Short mmCIF file of C-alpha atoms and ligand atoms in Angstrom, two decimals:
data_model
loop_
_atom_site.label_atom_id
_atom_site.label_comp_id
_atom_site.label_asym_id
_atom_site.label_seq_id
_atom_site.Cartn_x
_atom_site.Cartn_y
_atom_site.Cartn_z
CA SER U 269 -18.94 -4.34 20.87
CA GLN U 270 -19.02 -6.82 17.79
CA PRO U 271 -22.71 -8.48 16.14
CA SER U 272 -23.48 -12.87 15.97
CA GLU U 273 -23.95 -12.50 12.92
CA LEU U 274 -23.72 -10.31 9.17
CA LYS U 275 -25.14 -9.96 6.27
CA VAL U 276 -23.38 -9.58 2.83
CA LEU U 277 -25.73 -9.48 -0.49
CA GLY U 278 -29.13 -11.78 1.31
CA SER U 279 -26.69 -14.04 2.59
CA THR U 280 -25.99 -13.86 6.52
CA TYR U 281 -22.99 -15.94 8.43
CA ALA U 282 -22.09 -15.95 11.90
CA THR U 283 -19.04 -13.74 12.53
CA ASP U 284 -15.71 -15.06 15.18
CA LYS U 285 -13.30 -13.84 16.16
CA TRP U 286 -11.38 -14.00 12.84
CA THR U 287 -14.07 -11.10 11.67
CA ASN U 288 -12.91 -7.83 10.77
CA ALA U 289 -14.77 -7.00 7.98
CA THR U 290 -16.84 -3.39 8.88
CA SER U 291 -19.52 -2.08 7.30
CA ALA U 292 -17.79 0.68 5.47
CA ILE U 293 -16.60 -2.37 3.74
CA LEU U 294 -19.66 -4.34 3.83
CA ASP U 295 -21.44 -1.28 2.52
CA LYS U 296 -19.06 -1.70 -1.39
CA THR U 297 -19.78 -4.78 -2.06
CA GLY U 298 -23.88 -4.19 -3.48
CA ARG U 299 -22.45 -1.06 -5.60
CA ASN U 300 -21.38 -3.04 -8.24
CA LEU U 301 -19.29 -0.70 -10.14
CA LEU U 302 -18.96 -2.73 -12.79
CA HIS U 303 -22.63 -3.44 -13.84
CA GLN U 304 -22.93 0.75 -14.20
CA PRO U 305 -22.31 0.57 -18.66
CA SER U 306 -20.88 3.98 -18.38
CA HIS U 307 -18.41 3.49 -15.89
CA PRO U 308 -14.61 4.28 -16.88
CA LEU U 309 -14.54 0.59 -14.61
CA ALA U 310 -17.41 -1.08 -16.78
CA ILE U 311 -16.01 0.08 -19.95
CA LEU U 312 -12.41 -1.35 -19.29
CA LYS U 313 -14.39 -4.16 -19.08
CA GLU U 314 -16.34 -4.52 -21.71
CA LEU U 315 -13.37 -3.60 -24.60
CA ILE U 316 -11.30 -6.48 -22.46
CA PHE U 317 -14.06 -9.28 -22.91
CA LYS U 318 -15.15 -7.64 -25.98
CA GLU U 319 -10.94 -8.75 -27.09
CA PHE U 320 -11.68 -12.94 -25.70
CA PRO U 321 -14.86 -13.89 -27.98
CA THR U 322 -14.45 -17.19 -27.07
CA PHE U 323 -13.82 -17.03 -23.37
CA ALA U 324 -16.70 -17.50 -21.01
CA HIS U 325 -17.74 -13.96 -19.28
CA TYR U 326 -18.11 -13.72 -15.58
CA ASP U 327 -18.88 -10.16 -13.42
CA ALA U 328 -20.71 -11.60 -11.87
CA ILE U 329 -20.59 -14.07 -8.91
CA THR U 330 -20.56 -13.36 -5.34
CA PRO U 331 -17.07 -10.98 -3.19
CA ALA U 332 -17.69 -13.78 -1.14
CA VAL U 333 -15.61 -16.57 -1.06
CA SER U 334 -14.44 -19.53 0.96
CA THR U 335 -11.47 -18.82 2.92
CA TYR U 336 -10.10 -22.30 0.73
CA ASN U 337 -11.39 -21.31 -2.94
CA ASN U 338 -9.32 -17.74 -2.11
CA PHE U 339 -6.52 -19.62 -0.37
CA ASP U 340 -6.21 -23.88 0.28
CA SER U 341 -7.29 -24.60 -3.26
CA LEU U 342 -4.17 -22.59 -4.39
CA GLY U 343 -1.91 -24.10 -2.82
CA PHE U 344 -1.06 -20.92 -0.43
CA ALA U 345 0.56 -21.87 2.42
CA LYS U 346 -1.02 -22.17 6.00
CA ASP U 347 0.83 -18.98 7.43
CA HIS U 348 1.58 -17.24 4.25
CA ILE U 349 1.46 -13.27 4.78
CA GLY U 350 -1.92 -12.79 3.11
CA ARG U 351 -3.60 -14.91 4.94
CA SER U 352 -3.11 -12.61 7.91
CA ARG U 353 -6.36 -11.03 9.88
CA SER U 354 -4.09 -7.35 9.31
CA ASP U 355 -4.44 -7.96 4.98
CA THR U 356 -7.99 -9.64 4.49
CA TYR U 357 -11.01 -9.09 5.03
CA TYR U 358 -12.88 -12.23 6.76
CA ILE U 359 -17.01 -12.81 7.41
CA ASN U 360 -15.45 -15.58 9.73
CA GLU U 361 -12.56 -17.83 9.37
CA LYS U 362 -14.72 -19.99 7.05
CA MET U 363 -15.28 -16.99 4.91
CA LEU U 364 -13.83 -13.95 3.16
CA LEU U 365 -13.60 -11.33 0.71
CA ARG U 366 -12.11 -12.79 -1.83
CA THR U 367 -8.56 -10.63 -2.43
CA HIS U 368 -8.81 -11.68 -5.74
CA THR U 369 -10.41 -12.85 -8.43
CA SER U 370 -7.95 -16.53 -9.06
CA ALA U 371 -10.77 -17.53 -6.32
CA HIS U 372 -12.56 -18.50 -9.06
CA GLN U 373 -10.02 -20.46 -10.13
CA LEU U 374 -10.82 -23.92 -8.95
CA GLN U 375 -14.74 -23.75 -8.71
CA LEU U 376 -15.49 -22.25 -12.17
CA LEU U 377 -13.08 -25.07 -13.74
CA LYS U 378 -15.17 -27.62 -11.65
CA ALA U 379 -18.33 -26.56 -12.41
CA GLY U 380 -17.58 -27.03 -16.18
CA ARG U 381 -16.39 -30.38 -15.68
CA GLN U 382 -19.28 -31.31 -13.74
CA GLY U 383 -21.53 -29.76 -16.25
CA ASP U 384 -22.49 -27.67 -12.99
CA ARG U 385 -25.19 -25.76 -14.64
CA SER U 386 -25.36 -23.47 -11.79
CA LEU U 387 -22.10 -21.43 -12.20
CA LEU U 388 -22.15 -22.33 -15.75
CA ASP U 389 -25.50 -20.79 -16.49
CA GLN U 390 -23.49 -17.62 -14.51
CA ALA U 391 -21.70 -16.15 -17.12
CA LYS U 392 -23.58 -13.90 -19.52
CA ASN U 393 -22.79 -15.29 -22.36
CA SER U 394 -22.71 -19.68 -21.26
CA LYS U 395 -23.51 -20.56 -25.17
CA VAL U 396 -19.39 -19.30 -25.74
CA ALA U 397 -17.23 -21.46 -24.55
CA PRO U 398 -20.18 -24.67 -22.45
CA MET U 399 -17.44 -26.32 -20.57
CA ASN U 400 -15.42 -23.17 -19.08
CA GLU U 401 -12.28 -24.43 -21.13
CA ARG U 402 -11.59 -20.44 -21.12
CA PHE U 403 -12.82 -17.81 -19.00
CA LEU U 404 -12.85 -14.55 -18.42
CA VAL U 405 -13.65 -13.79 -14.83
CA ALA U 406 -13.74 -9.43 -13.71
CA ALA U 407 -14.93 -8.29 -10.28
CA ASP U 408 -14.87 -7.04 -6.80
CA VAL U 409 -11.38 -7.98 -5.13
CA TYR U 410 -11.41 -6.72 -1.32
CA ARG U 411 -7.82 -5.36 0.06
CA ARG U 412 -6.85 -4.12 3.64
CA ASP U 413 -4.26 -1.42 2.57
CA GLU U 414 -2.77 2.64 3.42
CA ILE U 415 -5.09 5.07 2.32
CA ASP U 416 -3.81 7.43 -0.58
CA ALA U 417 -4.52 8.17 -4.47
CA SER U 418 -3.99 4.98 -5.59
CA HIS U 419 -4.96 2.32 -3.59
CA TYR U 420 -8.38 2.17 -1.76
CA PRO U 421 -9.28 -1.31 0.45
CA VAL U 422 -12.05 -2.26 -2.83
CA PHE U 423 -10.36 -2.87 -6.14
CA HIS U 424 -11.50 -5.03 -9.35
CA GLN U 425 -9.39 -7.33 -11.49
CA MET U 426 -10.11 -9.81 -14.56
CA GLU U 427 -9.35 -12.75 -14.74
CA GLY U 428 -8.15 -14.88 -17.34
CA VAL U 429 -8.45 -18.72 -17.57
CA CYS U 430 -7.39 -21.41 -20.46
CA THR U 431 -6.83 -24.13 -20.55
CA PHE U 432 -5.94 -26.84 -24.15
CA SER U 433 -5.59 -30.74 -23.83
CA ARG U 434 -2.85 -32.51 -23.80
CA SER U 435 -2.96 -34.74 -26.66
CA GLU U 436 -3.98 -31.50 -29.30
CA ILE U 437 -0.64 -30.57 -27.79
CA GLN U 438 0.58 -33.65 -28.63
CA SER U 439 -0.52 -34.23 -32.21
CA SER U 440 0.39 -30.40 -33.06
CA ARG U 441 3.75 -29.64 -31.88
CA SER U 442 4.12 -32.95 -34.28
CA ALA U 443 2.46 -31.81 -36.69
CA ALA U 444 4.43 -28.88 -36.66
CA SER U 445 8.24 -31.07 -36.29
CA SER U 446 9.42 -31.52 -40.46
CA PRO U 447 7.99 -35.71 -40.55
CA SER U 448 12.11 -36.68 -42.33
CA SER U 449 13.23 -35.42 -39.76
CA SER U 450 14.58 -38.58 -36.75
CA ALA U 451 15.59 -36.69 -33.93
CA SER U 452 12.52 -36.13 -32.20
CA PRO U 453 10.93 -33.10 -31.90
CA VAL U 454 12.55 -29.88 -29.45
CA ALA U 455 10.66 -27.87 -28.02
CA GLN U 456 11.79 -24.14 -28.53
CA LEU U 457 10.96 -21.94 -25.95
CA SER U 458 10.62 -18.63 -27.83
CA ASP U 459 13.95 -16.59 -26.53
CA THR U 460 11.90 -14.17 -24.37
CA THR U 461 11.16 -17.29 -22.11
CA VAL U 462 13.98 -18.38 -20.51
CA ILE U 463 13.23 -21.29 -18.02
CA ASN U 464 15.72 -21.96 -15.04
CA SER U 465 14.79 -23.08 -12.00
CA GLU U 466 13.99 -19.84 -9.42
CA ASN U 467 11.35 -20.38 -12.41
CA PRO U 468 11.09 -23.76 -12.85
CA MET U 469 8.07 -25.73 -15.40
CA GLN U 470 6.65 -28.73 -13.40
CA PRO U 471 7.60 -31.74 -13.70
CA GLU U 472 3.82 -32.30 -14.57
CA HIS U 473 5.18 -30.87 -18.26
CA THR U 474 6.52 -31.59 -20.79
CA GLU U 475 9.09 -29.34 -22.52
CA GLU U 476 6.84 -29.50 -25.58
CA GLU U 477 3.64 -28.35 -23.36
CA VAL U 478 5.01 -25.19 -21.75
CA ALA U 479 6.64 -23.61 -24.63
CA PHE U 480 3.12 -24.48 -26.51
CA ILE U 481 0.63 -22.87 -23.00
CA VAL U 482 2.79 -20.27 -22.50
CA GLU U 483 3.94 -18.78 -26.23
CA ASP U 484 0.25 -18.33 -26.03
CA MET U 485 -0.23 -16.41 -23.66
CA LYS U 486 1.95 -14.25 -24.60
CA ARG U 487 0.99 -13.87 -28.13
CA THR U 488 -2.51 -13.69 -26.67
CA MET U 489 -1.57 -11.55 -23.71
CA ASN U 490 0.04 -8.63 -25.72
CA ASN U 491 -2.47 -8.95 -28.47
CA MET U 492 -5.32 -7.67 -25.75
CA VAL U 493 -1.99 -4.63 -24.65
CA VAL U 494 -2.23 -3.44 -27.56
CA GLN U 495 -5.12 -3.03 -29.24
CA ILE U 496 -6.43 -1.38 -25.86
CA LEU U 497 -3.97 0.68 -25.91
CA THR U 498 -3.94 1.57 -29.48
CA LYS U 499 -7.87 2.05 -28.74
CA ALA U 500 -6.43 4.67 -25.99
CA VAL U 501 -4.39 6.91 -27.93
CA ALA U 502 -6.60 6.83 -30.94
CA ALA U 503 -9.75 7.60 -28.87
CA LYS U 504 -6.99 10.40 -27.31
CA LYS U 505 -6.22 11.73 -30.99
CA THR U 506 -9.67 12.61 -31.97
CA ALA U 507 -10.29 14.81 -28.76
CA GLY U 508 -7.84 16.55 -29.43
CA ASP U 509 -5.45 15.78 -26.81
CA ALA U 510 -3.07 14.54 -28.85
CA ASP U 511 -0.25 14.83 -26.56
CA ASN U 512 0.31 10.92 -27.47
CA THR U 513 1.39 8.73 -31.10
CA GLN U 514 2.15 5.53 -29.65
CA THR U 515 2.29 3.46 -32.15
CA GLU U 516 4.02 0.66 -30.26
CA PHE U 517 3.98 -0.54 -27.16
CA PRO U 518 6.70 -2.54 -25.94
CA VAL U 519 6.65 -5.10 -23.33
CA ARG U 520 8.52 -7.24 -20.92
CA TRP U 521 7.69 -10.14 -18.33
CA ILE U 522 9.66 -10.53 -15.12
CA ASP U 523 10.07 -13.46 -13.60
CA ALA U 524 7.38 -13.74 -9.84
CA TYR U 525 6.08 -15.83 -7.87
CA PHE U 526 2.36 -16.70 -7.20
CA PRO U 527 1.48 -20.16 -5.31
CA PHE U 528 -0.69 -21.15 -7.67
CA THR U 529 1.64 -21.12 -11.16
CA SER U 530 4.80 -21.64 -12.57
CA PRO U 531 7.05 -20.81 -13.76
CA SER U 532 5.01 -16.77 -14.01
CA TRP U 533 5.63 -13.66 -15.26
CA GLU U 534 4.38 -9.85 -13.97
CA MET U 535 3.93 -8.66 -18.18
CA GLU U 536 5.20 -4.49 -18.28
CA VAL U 537 4.25 -2.82 -21.47
CA LEU U 538 5.70 0.77 -22.15
CA PHE U 539 3.82 3.55 -22.54
CA GLN U 540 4.08 7.19 -22.24
CA GLY U 541 7.35 6.55 -21.50
CA GLU U 542 7.80 4.01 -18.19
CA TRP U 543 6.61 0.50 -17.29
CA LEU U 544 4.11 -0.05 -16.26
CA GLU U 545 3.48 -3.17 -14.10
CA ILE U 546 0.07 -5.10 -16.21
CA CYS U 547 -0.57 -8.18 -14.60
CA GLY U 548 0.18 -11.41 -13.24
CA CYS U 549 0.68 -14.65 -15.36
CA GLY U 550 2.05 -17.77 -15.50
CA VAL U 551 1.22 -21.39 -16.12
CA ILE U 552 -1.48 -23.37 -14.05
CA LYS U 553 -0.18 -25.84 -11.54
CA GLN U 554 -1.04 -29.53 -13.01
CA LYS U 555 -2.69 -30.17 -9.37
CA ILE U 556 -4.84 -27.11 -9.83
CA LEU U 557 -6.11 -28.88 -13.17
CA ASP U 558 -6.13 -32.36 -11.93
CA ASP U 559 -8.07 -31.08 -8.07
CA ALA U 560 -10.72 -30.62 -10.75
CA GLY U 561 -10.73 -33.82 -12.13
CA MET U 562 -9.24 -32.15 -15.36
CA THR U 563 -6.10 -34.70 -15.79
CA ASP U 564 -6.22 -34.80 -19.83
CA ARG U 565 -5.83 -30.27 -20.12
CA VAL U 566 -3.09 -27.68 -19.16
CA GLY U 567 -3.70 -23.40 -19.12
CA TRP U 568 -2.85 -20.77 -18.21
CA ALA U 569 -3.79 -17.76 -16.05
CA PHE U 570 -3.33 -14.24 -15.44
CA GLY U 571 -5.28 -11.57 -13.39
CA PHE U 572 -4.52 -8.07 -13.16
CA GLY U 573 -5.88 -4.56 -12.05
CA LEU U 574 -8.73 -2.69 -13.85
CA GLU U 575 -8.64 0.70 -11.48
CA ARG U 576 -4.65 1.78 -12.52
CA LEU U 577 -5.40 0.17 -16.16
CA ALA U 578 -8.70 2.93 -16.68
CA MET U 579 -6.62 5.81 -15.02
CA LEU U 580 -4.21 5.85 -17.71
CA LEU U 581 -6.60 5.20 -19.78
CA PHE U 582 -9.03 7.84 -18.54
CA GLY U 583 -6.74 10.15 -17.62
CA VAL U 584 -8.65 9.35 -13.61
CA PRO U 585 -5.81 11.49 -10.80
CA ASP U 586 -7.59 9.81 -7.87
CA ILE U 587 -8.81 6.26 -7.13
CA ARG U 588 -12.03 7.42 -5.00
CA LEU U 589 -13.50 9.12 -8.04
CA PHE U 590 -14.10 5.87 -8.82
CA TRP U 591 -16.88 5.97 -6.04
CA SER U 592 -18.08 8.92 -6.93
CA SER U 593 -21.59 9.84 -7.25
CA ASP U 594 -20.71 13.42 -7.95
CA PRO U 595 -22.46 13.79 -11.71
CA ARG U 596 -19.33 15.78 -12.28
CA PHE U 597 -17.49 12.49 -12.83
CA THR U 598 -20.17 9.88 -13.97
CA ASN U 599 -21.59 12.28 -17.00
CA GLN U 600 -17.98 12.11 -18.58
CA PHE U 601 -18.30 8.70 -19.72
CA ALA U 602 -19.93 7.12 -22.56
CA PRO U 603 -20.50 3.21 -22.77
CA GLY U 604 -17.92 1.77 -25.17
CA GLN U 605 -16.06 4.98 -25.52
CA ILE U 606 -12.70 6.14 -23.88
CA ASN U 607 -12.62 9.89 -22.69
CA THR U 608 -10.17 12.05 -20.96
CA PHE U 609 -11.86 12.86 -17.73
CA ARG U 610 -11.06 16.56 -17.79
CA ALA U 611 -10.71 17.76 -13.75
CA PHE U 612 -13.08 19.47 -11.35
CA SER U 613 -11.69 22.37 -8.92
CA ARG U 614 -9.57 20.08 -6.05
CA HIS U 615 -11.06 21.04 -3.40
CA PRO U 616 -8.90 22.75 -0.31
CA PRO U 617 -7.25 19.42 1.48
CA CYS U 618 -7.80 20.04 6.01
CA PRO U 619 -4.85 18.20 7.61
CA LYS U 620 -4.80 16.76 10.38
CA ASP U 621 -2.13 15.08 12.43
CA VAL U 622 -2.91 12.50 15.31
CA SER U 623 0.31 11.81 17.95
CA PHE U 624 -0.47 8.67 20.56
CA TRP U 625 2.14 5.71 22.15
CA LEU U 626 1.73 2.29 20.69
CA PRO U 627 -0.29 0.05 23.50
CA GLN U 628 2.75 -1.04 25.59
CA GLY U 629 3.20 -4.46 25.37
CA GLY U 630 0.25 -4.77 23.17
CA GLU U 631 0.15 -5.11 19.13
CA PHE U 632 -0.27 -2.25 16.86
CA HIS U 633 -1.38 -3.04 13.03
CA GLU U 634 -1.33 -0.28 11.09
CA ASN U 635 -4.23 -1.74 8.72
CA ASP U 636 -6.39 -0.92 11.36
CA LEU U 637 -5.67 2.60 11.59
CA MET U 638 -6.61 2.77 8.01
CA ASP U 639 -9.64 1.18 8.49
CA LEU U 640 -10.92 3.18 11.83
CA VAL U 641 -10.60 5.77 9.53
CA ARG U 642 -11.76 5.00 6.64
CA GLU U 643 -15.31 4.02 8.28
CA VAL U 644 -15.13 7.37 10.24
CA ALA U 645 -14.36 9.55 7.83
CA GLY U 646 -15.50 7.62 4.17
CA ASP U 647 -14.52 8.83 1.23
CA LEU U 648 -13.48 13.12 2.54
CA VAL U 649 -10.12 11.44 3.85
CA GLU U 650 -7.66 10.96 0.86
CA GLY U 651 -5.00 9.85 2.00
CA VAL U 652 -2.62 8.43 5.96
CA LYS U 653 0.88 8.96 6.68
CA LEU U 654 3.03 7.82 9.19
CA VAL U 655 5.33 11.50 9.90
CA ASP U 656 7.10 10.98 12.61
CA GLU U 657 7.97 8.08 15.34
CA PHE U 658 10.40 7.59 18.40
CA THR U 659 11.13 5.48 21.39
CA HIS U 660 12.09 7.34 24.63
CA PRO U 661 15.31 6.50 25.03
CA LYS U 662 14.35 5.51 28.85
CA THR U 663 10.99 4.54 28.62
CA GLY U 664 11.07 2.62 25.48
CA LYS U 665 7.42 3.60 25.08
CA SER U 666 7.01 4.42 21.39
CA SER U 667 4.73 7.81 19.52
CA ARG U 668 3.67 8.03 16.41
CA CYS U 669 1.83 11.20 14.69
CA TYR U 670 -0.08 10.40 11.25
CA ARG U 671 -1.81 13.06 9.23
CA ILE U 672 -4.89 12.69 8.03
CA ASN U 673 -5.50 14.63 4.78
CA TYR U 674 -9.34 14.96 4.59
CA CYS U 675 -10.67 16.03 1.42
CA SER U 676 -13.92 15.62 -0.21
CA MET U 677 -14.31 15.62 -4.07
CA ASP U 678 -16.38 16.84 -5.02
CA ARG U 679 -17.08 20.67 -2.38
CA ASN U 680 -15.72 22.56 0.02
CA VAL U 681 -15.55 21.09 3.38
CA THR U 682 -15.56 23.21 6.69
CA HIS U 683 -13.45 22.91 9.86
CA GLU U 684 -16.02 22.20 12.32
CA GLU U 685 -17.00 19.56 10.83
CA ILE U 686 -13.41 17.62 10.37
CA ASN U 687 -12.16 18.54 13.22
CA GLU U 688 -15.56 16.75 14.36
CA ILE U 689 -14.97 13.86 12.99
CA GLN U 690 -11.45 13.92 13.47
CA ASP U 691 -12.71 13.98 17.15
CA ARG U 692 -14.60 10.73 16.46
CA VAL U 693 -11.11 9.13 15.39
CA ARG U 694 -9.74 9.86 17.92
CA ASP U 695 -11.73 8.88 20.58
CA GLN U 696 -12.09 5.20 18.56
CA MET U 697 -9.20 4.63 18.30
CA VAL U 698 -8.37 4.97 22.32
CA GLN U 699 -11.61 2.43 22.35
CA ARG U 700 -10.87 -0.60 19.94
CA LEU U 701 -6.64 -0.20 19.33
CA GLY U 702 -5.61 0.24 22.86
CA ILE U 703 -3.04 3.59 22.28
CA THR U 704 -2.35 6.63 24.60
CA LEU U 705 -3.41 9.35 22.86
CA ARG U 706 -0.87 11.77 24.05
N1 LIG A 242 -4.06 -12.99 -8.51
C1 LIG A 242 -2.71 -12.90 -9.18
C2 LIG A 242 -2.81 -11.26 -7.97
O1 LIG A 242 -4.16 -11.32 -7.00
C3 LIG A 242 -2.63 -12.56 -10.13
C4 LIG A 242 -2.56 -14.04 -10.77
C5 LIG A 242 -3.63 -14.21 -12.06
C6 LIG A 242 -1.37 -14.60 -10.77
C7 LIG A 242 -3.58 -15.27 -12.23
C8 LIG A 242 -0.99 -15.83 -11.58
C9 LIG A 242 -2.32 -15.71 -12.75
O2 LIG A 242 -2.00 -11.18 -7.91
#
């Protein structure tokens, strides 16, 4: 049933037993939301780019990346859960739809060191940071996931990478320490930075280096977040939505783990009374810089999702709206501006349940059901939820019931059309998931 090859943005790839990228997903690779100047995600992207004038800016790198770049180059273990076919869209064993913008770290660092123009020239401002010693990558990323108002199998991330010469760190550090002090200068990690065995610094680094990198990273990220949230609050005030007059944005740093940074943190910011998880970050694993030929440099990286922040800044209640071409959505925004979305009427939802026996002795992955529903129903599906589950005490057979909530964002749906879609969903479930309808 599977075609022998598939196309991603004009390139053709052979399929194999790893292939699980659906046509519904592949269709998204050409949408280019980040290149529509008045799309909220593109507006946010530009706002962030502006905060980093000395960084190279990338926003047009193809989402088809090698498994090596997405996982191996970053030190993901061979059995890391993120690699599984139930979490990731594979084109084939060697190629996949990137699951995060970190997939471009090694590649772009290396291109800088080797002066590879084919990659360097893809930066929008290639003259600014010609050797990719500092860069941002904004891009669409793909993950198999559940279906609800804040999850969509395609979303967008912004990666930031900043490297420093080790000798410059050394001289700036010794310049800062008093020339009269006889003791060797001891690095002061800021009060908020606790390096512990759970979240260790790397043996390749000196404490001075870690202190320097982490200080710079935290200051940079802090500034970025404050600038953007301040703009958002100001925009709301101008628009007469003076419900939010927040002027300070406290942040906190939660210990985290990523295979490609150490130590690592999750940055959270207090916005409208809630701690908002903004992004992951940390000190780049030296192995990556070494592999790029940059043994003489160290650095930090961050990566964060654009949708959640955009939903907050623009007041967008459902992630599907970003993919809508309804002019009542698209006409509400303008380049460089943060406006509050005025909701148009929510159309009546149409829930349909499907109950079935799990394949006996076989496997059932929930994300296979999610993708199947997306393929058949597209953006008419608002959510898919498990509503009941039981195992028969005598036969040992397991049953599940899922509620599929159908609801269009721009019109009323009829029961006839939804019944037809639901029939196709049920039919495909039997054919492709090995389940038995009840
Ligand atoms: N790539 C990570 C993610 O998608 C985020 C990250 C980027 C963390 C860079 C650390 C450094 O969750």
